Coordinates of C-alpha atoms and ligand atoms in Angstrom, one line a residue:
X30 CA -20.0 -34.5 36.1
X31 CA -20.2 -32.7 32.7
X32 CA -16.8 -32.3 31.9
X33 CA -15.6 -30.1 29.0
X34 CA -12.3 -30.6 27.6
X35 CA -10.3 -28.0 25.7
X36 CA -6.9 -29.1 24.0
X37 CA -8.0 -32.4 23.6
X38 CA -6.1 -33.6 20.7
X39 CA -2.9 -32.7 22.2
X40 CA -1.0 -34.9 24.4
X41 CA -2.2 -34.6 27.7
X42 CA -5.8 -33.9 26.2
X43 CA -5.8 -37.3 24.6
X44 CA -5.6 -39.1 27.8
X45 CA -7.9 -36.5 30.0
X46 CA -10.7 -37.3 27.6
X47 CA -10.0 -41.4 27.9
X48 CA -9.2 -40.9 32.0
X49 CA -12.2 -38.9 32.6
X50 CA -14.6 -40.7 30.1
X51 CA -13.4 -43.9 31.9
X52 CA -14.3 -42.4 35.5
X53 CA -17.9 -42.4 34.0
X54 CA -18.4 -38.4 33.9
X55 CA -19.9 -36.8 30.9
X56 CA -17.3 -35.5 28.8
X57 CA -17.2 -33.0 26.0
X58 CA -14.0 -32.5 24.4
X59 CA -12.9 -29.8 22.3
X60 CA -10.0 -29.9 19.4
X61 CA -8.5 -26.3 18.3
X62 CA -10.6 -26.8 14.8
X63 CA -13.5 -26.5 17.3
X64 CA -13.1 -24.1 19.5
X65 CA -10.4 -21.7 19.4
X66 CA -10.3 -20.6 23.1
X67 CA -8.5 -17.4 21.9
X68 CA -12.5 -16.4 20.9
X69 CA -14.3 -15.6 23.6
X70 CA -17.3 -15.6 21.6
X71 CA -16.6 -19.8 20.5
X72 CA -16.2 -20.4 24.2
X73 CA -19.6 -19.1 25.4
X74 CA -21.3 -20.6 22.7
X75 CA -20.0 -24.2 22.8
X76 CA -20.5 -24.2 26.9
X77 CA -23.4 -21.9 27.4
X78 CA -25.4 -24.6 25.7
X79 CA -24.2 -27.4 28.0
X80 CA -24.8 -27.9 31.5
X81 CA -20.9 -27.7 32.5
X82 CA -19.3 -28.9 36.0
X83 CA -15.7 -28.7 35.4
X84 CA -13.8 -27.3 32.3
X85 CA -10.3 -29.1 31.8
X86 CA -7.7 -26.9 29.7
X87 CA -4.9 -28.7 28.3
X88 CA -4.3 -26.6 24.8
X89 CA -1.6 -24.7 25.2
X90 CA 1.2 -22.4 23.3
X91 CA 4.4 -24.7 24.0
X92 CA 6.7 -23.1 21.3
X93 CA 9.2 -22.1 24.0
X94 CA 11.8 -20.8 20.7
X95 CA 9.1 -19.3 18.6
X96 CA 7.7 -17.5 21.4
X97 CA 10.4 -15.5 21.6
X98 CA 9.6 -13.7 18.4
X99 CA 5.7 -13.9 18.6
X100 CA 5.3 -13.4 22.6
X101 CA 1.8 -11.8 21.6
X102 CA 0.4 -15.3 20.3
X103 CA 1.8 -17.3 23.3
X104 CA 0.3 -14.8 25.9
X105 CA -3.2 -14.6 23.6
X106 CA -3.4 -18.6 24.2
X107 CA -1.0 -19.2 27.4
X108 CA -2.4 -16.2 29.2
X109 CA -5.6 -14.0 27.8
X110 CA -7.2 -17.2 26.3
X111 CA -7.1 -18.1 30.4
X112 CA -9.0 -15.5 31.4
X113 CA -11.5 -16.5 29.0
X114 CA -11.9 -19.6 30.2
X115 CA -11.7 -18.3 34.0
X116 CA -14.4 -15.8 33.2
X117 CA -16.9 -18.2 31.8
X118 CA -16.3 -21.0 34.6
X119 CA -17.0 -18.2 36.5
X120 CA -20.7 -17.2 34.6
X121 CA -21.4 -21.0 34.6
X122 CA -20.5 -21.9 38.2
X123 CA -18.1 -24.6 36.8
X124 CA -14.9 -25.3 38.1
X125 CA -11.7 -24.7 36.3
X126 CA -8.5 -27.2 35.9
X127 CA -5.6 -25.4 34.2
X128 CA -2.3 -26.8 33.5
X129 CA 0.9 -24.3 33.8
X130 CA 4.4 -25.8 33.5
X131 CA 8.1 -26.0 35.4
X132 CA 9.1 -22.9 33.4
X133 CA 7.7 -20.6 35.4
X134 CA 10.7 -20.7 37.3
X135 CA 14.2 -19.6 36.6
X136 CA 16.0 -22.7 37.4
X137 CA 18.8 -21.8 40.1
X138 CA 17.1 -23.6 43.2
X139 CA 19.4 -26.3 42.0
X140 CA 16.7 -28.6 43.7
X141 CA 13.4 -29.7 42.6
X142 CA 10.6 -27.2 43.5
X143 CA 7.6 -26.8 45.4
X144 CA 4.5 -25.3 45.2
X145 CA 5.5 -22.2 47.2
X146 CA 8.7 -21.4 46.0
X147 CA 9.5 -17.7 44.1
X148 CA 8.2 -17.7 40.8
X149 CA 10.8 -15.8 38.3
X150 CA 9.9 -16.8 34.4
X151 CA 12.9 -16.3 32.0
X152 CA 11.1 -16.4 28.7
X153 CA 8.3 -15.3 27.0
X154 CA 6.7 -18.7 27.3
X155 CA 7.4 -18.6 30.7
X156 CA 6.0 -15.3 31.6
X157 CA 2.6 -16.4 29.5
X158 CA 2.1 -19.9 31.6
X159 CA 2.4 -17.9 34.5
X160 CA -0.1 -15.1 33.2
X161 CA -2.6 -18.3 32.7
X162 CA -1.9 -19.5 35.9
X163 CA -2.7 -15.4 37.6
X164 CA -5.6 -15.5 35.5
X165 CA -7.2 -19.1 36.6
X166 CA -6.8 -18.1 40.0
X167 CA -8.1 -14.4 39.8
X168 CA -12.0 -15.5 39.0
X169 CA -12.0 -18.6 40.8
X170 CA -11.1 -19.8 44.1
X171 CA -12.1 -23.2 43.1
X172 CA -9.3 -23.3 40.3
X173 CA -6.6 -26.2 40.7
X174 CA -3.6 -25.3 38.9
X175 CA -1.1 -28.2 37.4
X176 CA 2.4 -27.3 36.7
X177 CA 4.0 -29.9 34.8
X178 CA 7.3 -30.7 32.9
X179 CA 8.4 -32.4 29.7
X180 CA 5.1 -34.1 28.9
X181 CA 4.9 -37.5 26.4
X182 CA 2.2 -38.8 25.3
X183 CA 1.2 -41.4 22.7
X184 CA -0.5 -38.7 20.8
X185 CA 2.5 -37.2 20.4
X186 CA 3.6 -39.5 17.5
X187 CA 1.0 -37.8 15.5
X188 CA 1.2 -34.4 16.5
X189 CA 3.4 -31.5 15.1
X190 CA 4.8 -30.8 18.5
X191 CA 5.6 -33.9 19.1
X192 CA 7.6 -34.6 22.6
X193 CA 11.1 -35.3 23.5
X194 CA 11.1 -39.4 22.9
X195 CA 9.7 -38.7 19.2
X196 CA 12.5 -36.2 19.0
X197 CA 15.2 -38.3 19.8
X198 CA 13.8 -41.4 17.9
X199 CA 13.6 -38.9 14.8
X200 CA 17.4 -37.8 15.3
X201 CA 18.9 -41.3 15.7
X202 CA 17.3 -42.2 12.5
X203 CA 19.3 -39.7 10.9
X204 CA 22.3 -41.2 12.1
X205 CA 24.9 -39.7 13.3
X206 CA 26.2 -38.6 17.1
X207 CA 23.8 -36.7 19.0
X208 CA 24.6 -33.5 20.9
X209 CA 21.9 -33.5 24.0
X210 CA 22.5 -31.1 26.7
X211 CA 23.8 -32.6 30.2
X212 CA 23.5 -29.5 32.1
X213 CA 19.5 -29.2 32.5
X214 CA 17.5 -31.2 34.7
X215 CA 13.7 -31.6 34.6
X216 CA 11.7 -33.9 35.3
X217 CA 9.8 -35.9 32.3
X218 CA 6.0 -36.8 33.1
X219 CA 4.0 -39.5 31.2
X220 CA 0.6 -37.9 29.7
X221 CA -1.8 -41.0 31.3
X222 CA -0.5 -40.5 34.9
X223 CA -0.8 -36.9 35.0
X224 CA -4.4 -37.7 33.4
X225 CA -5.1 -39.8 36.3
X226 CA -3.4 -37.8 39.1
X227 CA -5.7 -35.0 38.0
X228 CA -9.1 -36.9 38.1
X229 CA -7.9 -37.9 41.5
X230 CA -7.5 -34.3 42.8
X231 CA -10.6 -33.1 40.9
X232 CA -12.4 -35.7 42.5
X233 CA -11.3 -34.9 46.0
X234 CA -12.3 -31.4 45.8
X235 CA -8.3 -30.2 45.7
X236 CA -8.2 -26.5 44.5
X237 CA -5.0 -24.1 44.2
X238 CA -1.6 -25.0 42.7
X239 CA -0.1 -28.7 42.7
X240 CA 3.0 -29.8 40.7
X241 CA 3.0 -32.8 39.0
X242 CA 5.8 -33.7 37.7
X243 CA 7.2 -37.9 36.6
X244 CA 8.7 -37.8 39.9
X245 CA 11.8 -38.0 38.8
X246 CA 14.7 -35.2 38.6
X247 CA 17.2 -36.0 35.1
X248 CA 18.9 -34.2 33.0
X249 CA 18.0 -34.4 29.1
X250 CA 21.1 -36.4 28.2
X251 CA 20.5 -39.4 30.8
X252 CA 17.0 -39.1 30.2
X253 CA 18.2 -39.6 26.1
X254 CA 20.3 -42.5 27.4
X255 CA 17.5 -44.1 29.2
X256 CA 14.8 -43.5 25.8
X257 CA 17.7 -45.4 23.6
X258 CA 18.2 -48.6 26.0
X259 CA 14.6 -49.4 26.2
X260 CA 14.6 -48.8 22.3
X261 CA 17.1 -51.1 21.4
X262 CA 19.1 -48.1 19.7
X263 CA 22.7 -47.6 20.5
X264 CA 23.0 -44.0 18.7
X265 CA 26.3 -42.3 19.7
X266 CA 25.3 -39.6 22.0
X267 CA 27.7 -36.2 23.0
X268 CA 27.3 -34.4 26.0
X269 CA 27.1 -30.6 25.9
X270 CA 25.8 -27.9 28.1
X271 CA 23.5 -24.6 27.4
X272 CA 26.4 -22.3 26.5
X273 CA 27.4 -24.8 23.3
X274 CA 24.0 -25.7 22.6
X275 CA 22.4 -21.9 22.1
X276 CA 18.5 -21.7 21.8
X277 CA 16.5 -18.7 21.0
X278 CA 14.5 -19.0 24.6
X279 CA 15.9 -19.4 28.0
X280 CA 15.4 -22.1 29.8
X281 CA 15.8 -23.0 33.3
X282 CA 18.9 -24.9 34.0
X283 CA 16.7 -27.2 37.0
X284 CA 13.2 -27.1 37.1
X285 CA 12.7 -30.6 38.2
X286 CA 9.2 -30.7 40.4
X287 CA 8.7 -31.7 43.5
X288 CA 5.0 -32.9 44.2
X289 CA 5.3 -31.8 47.4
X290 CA 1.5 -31.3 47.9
X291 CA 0.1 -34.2 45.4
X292 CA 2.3 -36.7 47.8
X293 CA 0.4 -35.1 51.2
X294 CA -3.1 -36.2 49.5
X295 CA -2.2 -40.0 49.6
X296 CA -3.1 -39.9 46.3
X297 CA -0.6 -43.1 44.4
X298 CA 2.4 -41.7 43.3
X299 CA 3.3 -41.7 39.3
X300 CA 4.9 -44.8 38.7
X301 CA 8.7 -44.5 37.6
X302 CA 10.6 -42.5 35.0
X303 CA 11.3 -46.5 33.6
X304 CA 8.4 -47.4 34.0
X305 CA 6.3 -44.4 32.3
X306 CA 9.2 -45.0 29.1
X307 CA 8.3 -48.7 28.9
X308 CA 4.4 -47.9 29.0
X309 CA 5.2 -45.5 26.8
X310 CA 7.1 -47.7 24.0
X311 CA 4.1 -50.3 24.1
X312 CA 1.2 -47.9 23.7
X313 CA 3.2 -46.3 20.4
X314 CA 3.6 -50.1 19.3
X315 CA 0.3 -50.8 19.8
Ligands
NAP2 N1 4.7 -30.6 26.4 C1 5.5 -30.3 27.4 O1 6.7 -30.7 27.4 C2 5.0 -29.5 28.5 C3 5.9 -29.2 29.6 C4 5.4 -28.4 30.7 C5 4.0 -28.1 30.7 N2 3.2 -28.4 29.7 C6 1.8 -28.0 29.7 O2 1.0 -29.1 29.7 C7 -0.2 -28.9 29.1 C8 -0.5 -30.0 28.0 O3 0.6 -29.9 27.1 P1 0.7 -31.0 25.9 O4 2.0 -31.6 25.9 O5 -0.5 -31.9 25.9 O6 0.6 -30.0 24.7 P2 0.3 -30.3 23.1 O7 0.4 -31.7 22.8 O8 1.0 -29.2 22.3 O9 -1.3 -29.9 23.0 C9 -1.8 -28.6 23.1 C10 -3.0 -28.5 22.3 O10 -3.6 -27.2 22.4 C11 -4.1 -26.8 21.1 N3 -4.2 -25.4 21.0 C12 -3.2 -24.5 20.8 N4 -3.7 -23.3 20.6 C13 -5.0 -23.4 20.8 C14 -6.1 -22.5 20.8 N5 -5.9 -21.2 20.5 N6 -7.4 -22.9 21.0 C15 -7.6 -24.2 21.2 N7 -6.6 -25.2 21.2 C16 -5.3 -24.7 21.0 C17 -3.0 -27.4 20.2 O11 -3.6 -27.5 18.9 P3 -2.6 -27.4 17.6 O12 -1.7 -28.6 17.7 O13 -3.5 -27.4 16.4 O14 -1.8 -26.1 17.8 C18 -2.8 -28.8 20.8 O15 -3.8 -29.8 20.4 C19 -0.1 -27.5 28.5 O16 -0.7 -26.6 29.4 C20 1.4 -27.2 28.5 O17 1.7 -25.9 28.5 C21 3.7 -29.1 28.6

């Protein structure tokens, strides 16, 4: 397939343009410096000149704080810059992959959540991802929508996001204790497996809404505690909960993912949180 890739020096687009590249398809990615997918006008030029199959977009507005005071940026890229996309696959006849995220719900299931469970956003970065998600679907029913959580990557060392292992590592070398909240649970997902779970749908044909989340549910503090063992690093780390720990955004307090569909496919499961960490560590040595 040709295979156009938008986002790609982020995290997840990194390893989309290395999973799908190594799948043999013809792949075209695309950094923000070269298309910015907020311009309608860059996107029909770049594609209208290639013969596109499927159109992968992992750029994203993930500034869950900052979106709070600029909600008109994150729903340009998180939801408008969608419809862009949705509308072109649509003029091209090319499929379209978008990823959404685990905030699009409000975090009281107190269980990890499916595909079909009541959507309720509870920031502005919330309500955007799920504008993206609306949009992808509205043009297309061939769009396959990826919700994921608390994404790390290797490219994340390098980029100004970062992710929440770089984080920590960055805070422990401060010295120190740490304060990491105990009371939110998601459910971390390494960037290479959710790169290979989504050539696997892709290639099967799968369209609609999938989670895809590391598989499994931990709240950031063990999840801190697990980074630091298989770093070596014995920072002292506190416990504290959302109403100490105040952030401009609200997040949901569980929005772990169940990949309640993804497991029905047969397709291989992600391998373990431990796992995923350990790869993790030895790609950013390497
Ligand atoms: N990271 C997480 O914890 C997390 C959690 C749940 C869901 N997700 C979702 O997973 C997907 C991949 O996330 P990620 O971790 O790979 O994010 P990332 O590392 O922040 O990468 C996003 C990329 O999008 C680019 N971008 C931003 N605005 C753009 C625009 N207007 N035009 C073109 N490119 C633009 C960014 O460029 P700049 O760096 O130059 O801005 C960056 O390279 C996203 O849909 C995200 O919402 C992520």
């Amino acid at each position: 397939m040709q295979v156009a890739i938008f986002g790609a020096a982020g995290q997840l687009g990194v390893e989309l343009v290395r999973e799908f590249t190594a799948r043999s398809h013809q792949v075209h990615s695309f950094r923000r410096a070269d298309v910015d997918i907020t311009e309608t006008s860059q996107l029909e030029a770049k594609l209208a000149s290639l013969e596109i199959d499927l159109v992968l977009n992992s750029a994203a507005y993930n500034k869950v704080d900052i979106a709070e005071t600029e909600p008109q940026v994150a729903y340009a890229v998180n939801g408008l810059a969608v419809r862009n996309l949705a509308v072109v696959c649509r003029q091209l006849d090319a499929r379209l992959v978008h990823f959404s995220t685990d905030y699009v719900f409000d975090g009281t299931a107190g269980r990890p959540y499916r595909e079909d469970d009541p959507v309720r956003p509870i920031s502005a970065y919330g309500v955007s991802k799920l504008a993206g998600e609306f949009y992808a679907q509205a043009y297309s029913d061939s769009a396959l929508v990826l919700r994921t959580s608390g994404v790390f990557g290797p490219a994340g060392v390098g980029t100004a996001g970062g992710n929440f292992i770089e984080s920590m590592l960055r805070l422990a070398s401060k010295g120190g204790p740490l304060r990491i909240v105990n009371d939110h649970i998601a459910s971390p997902t390494f960037a290479p497996e959710l790169a290979r779970v989504t050539a696997e749908l892709v290639e099967r044909g799968e369209t609609g809404v999938f989670h895809a989340g590391g598989g499994q549910p931990i709240s950031w503090f063990d999840y801190a505690a697990k980074i630091f063992r298989q770093a070596n690093l014995s920072p002292e780390l506190k416990p504290t909960n959302e109403r100490e720990y105040r952030t401009a955004a609200r997040r949901p307090k569980y929005s772990a993912l169940e990949n309640w569909r993804l497991n029905k496919t047969g397709i291989l499961p992600m391998i373990s949180l431990d796992e995923q960490i350990q790869w993790y560590f030895s790609l950013r040595k390497a």
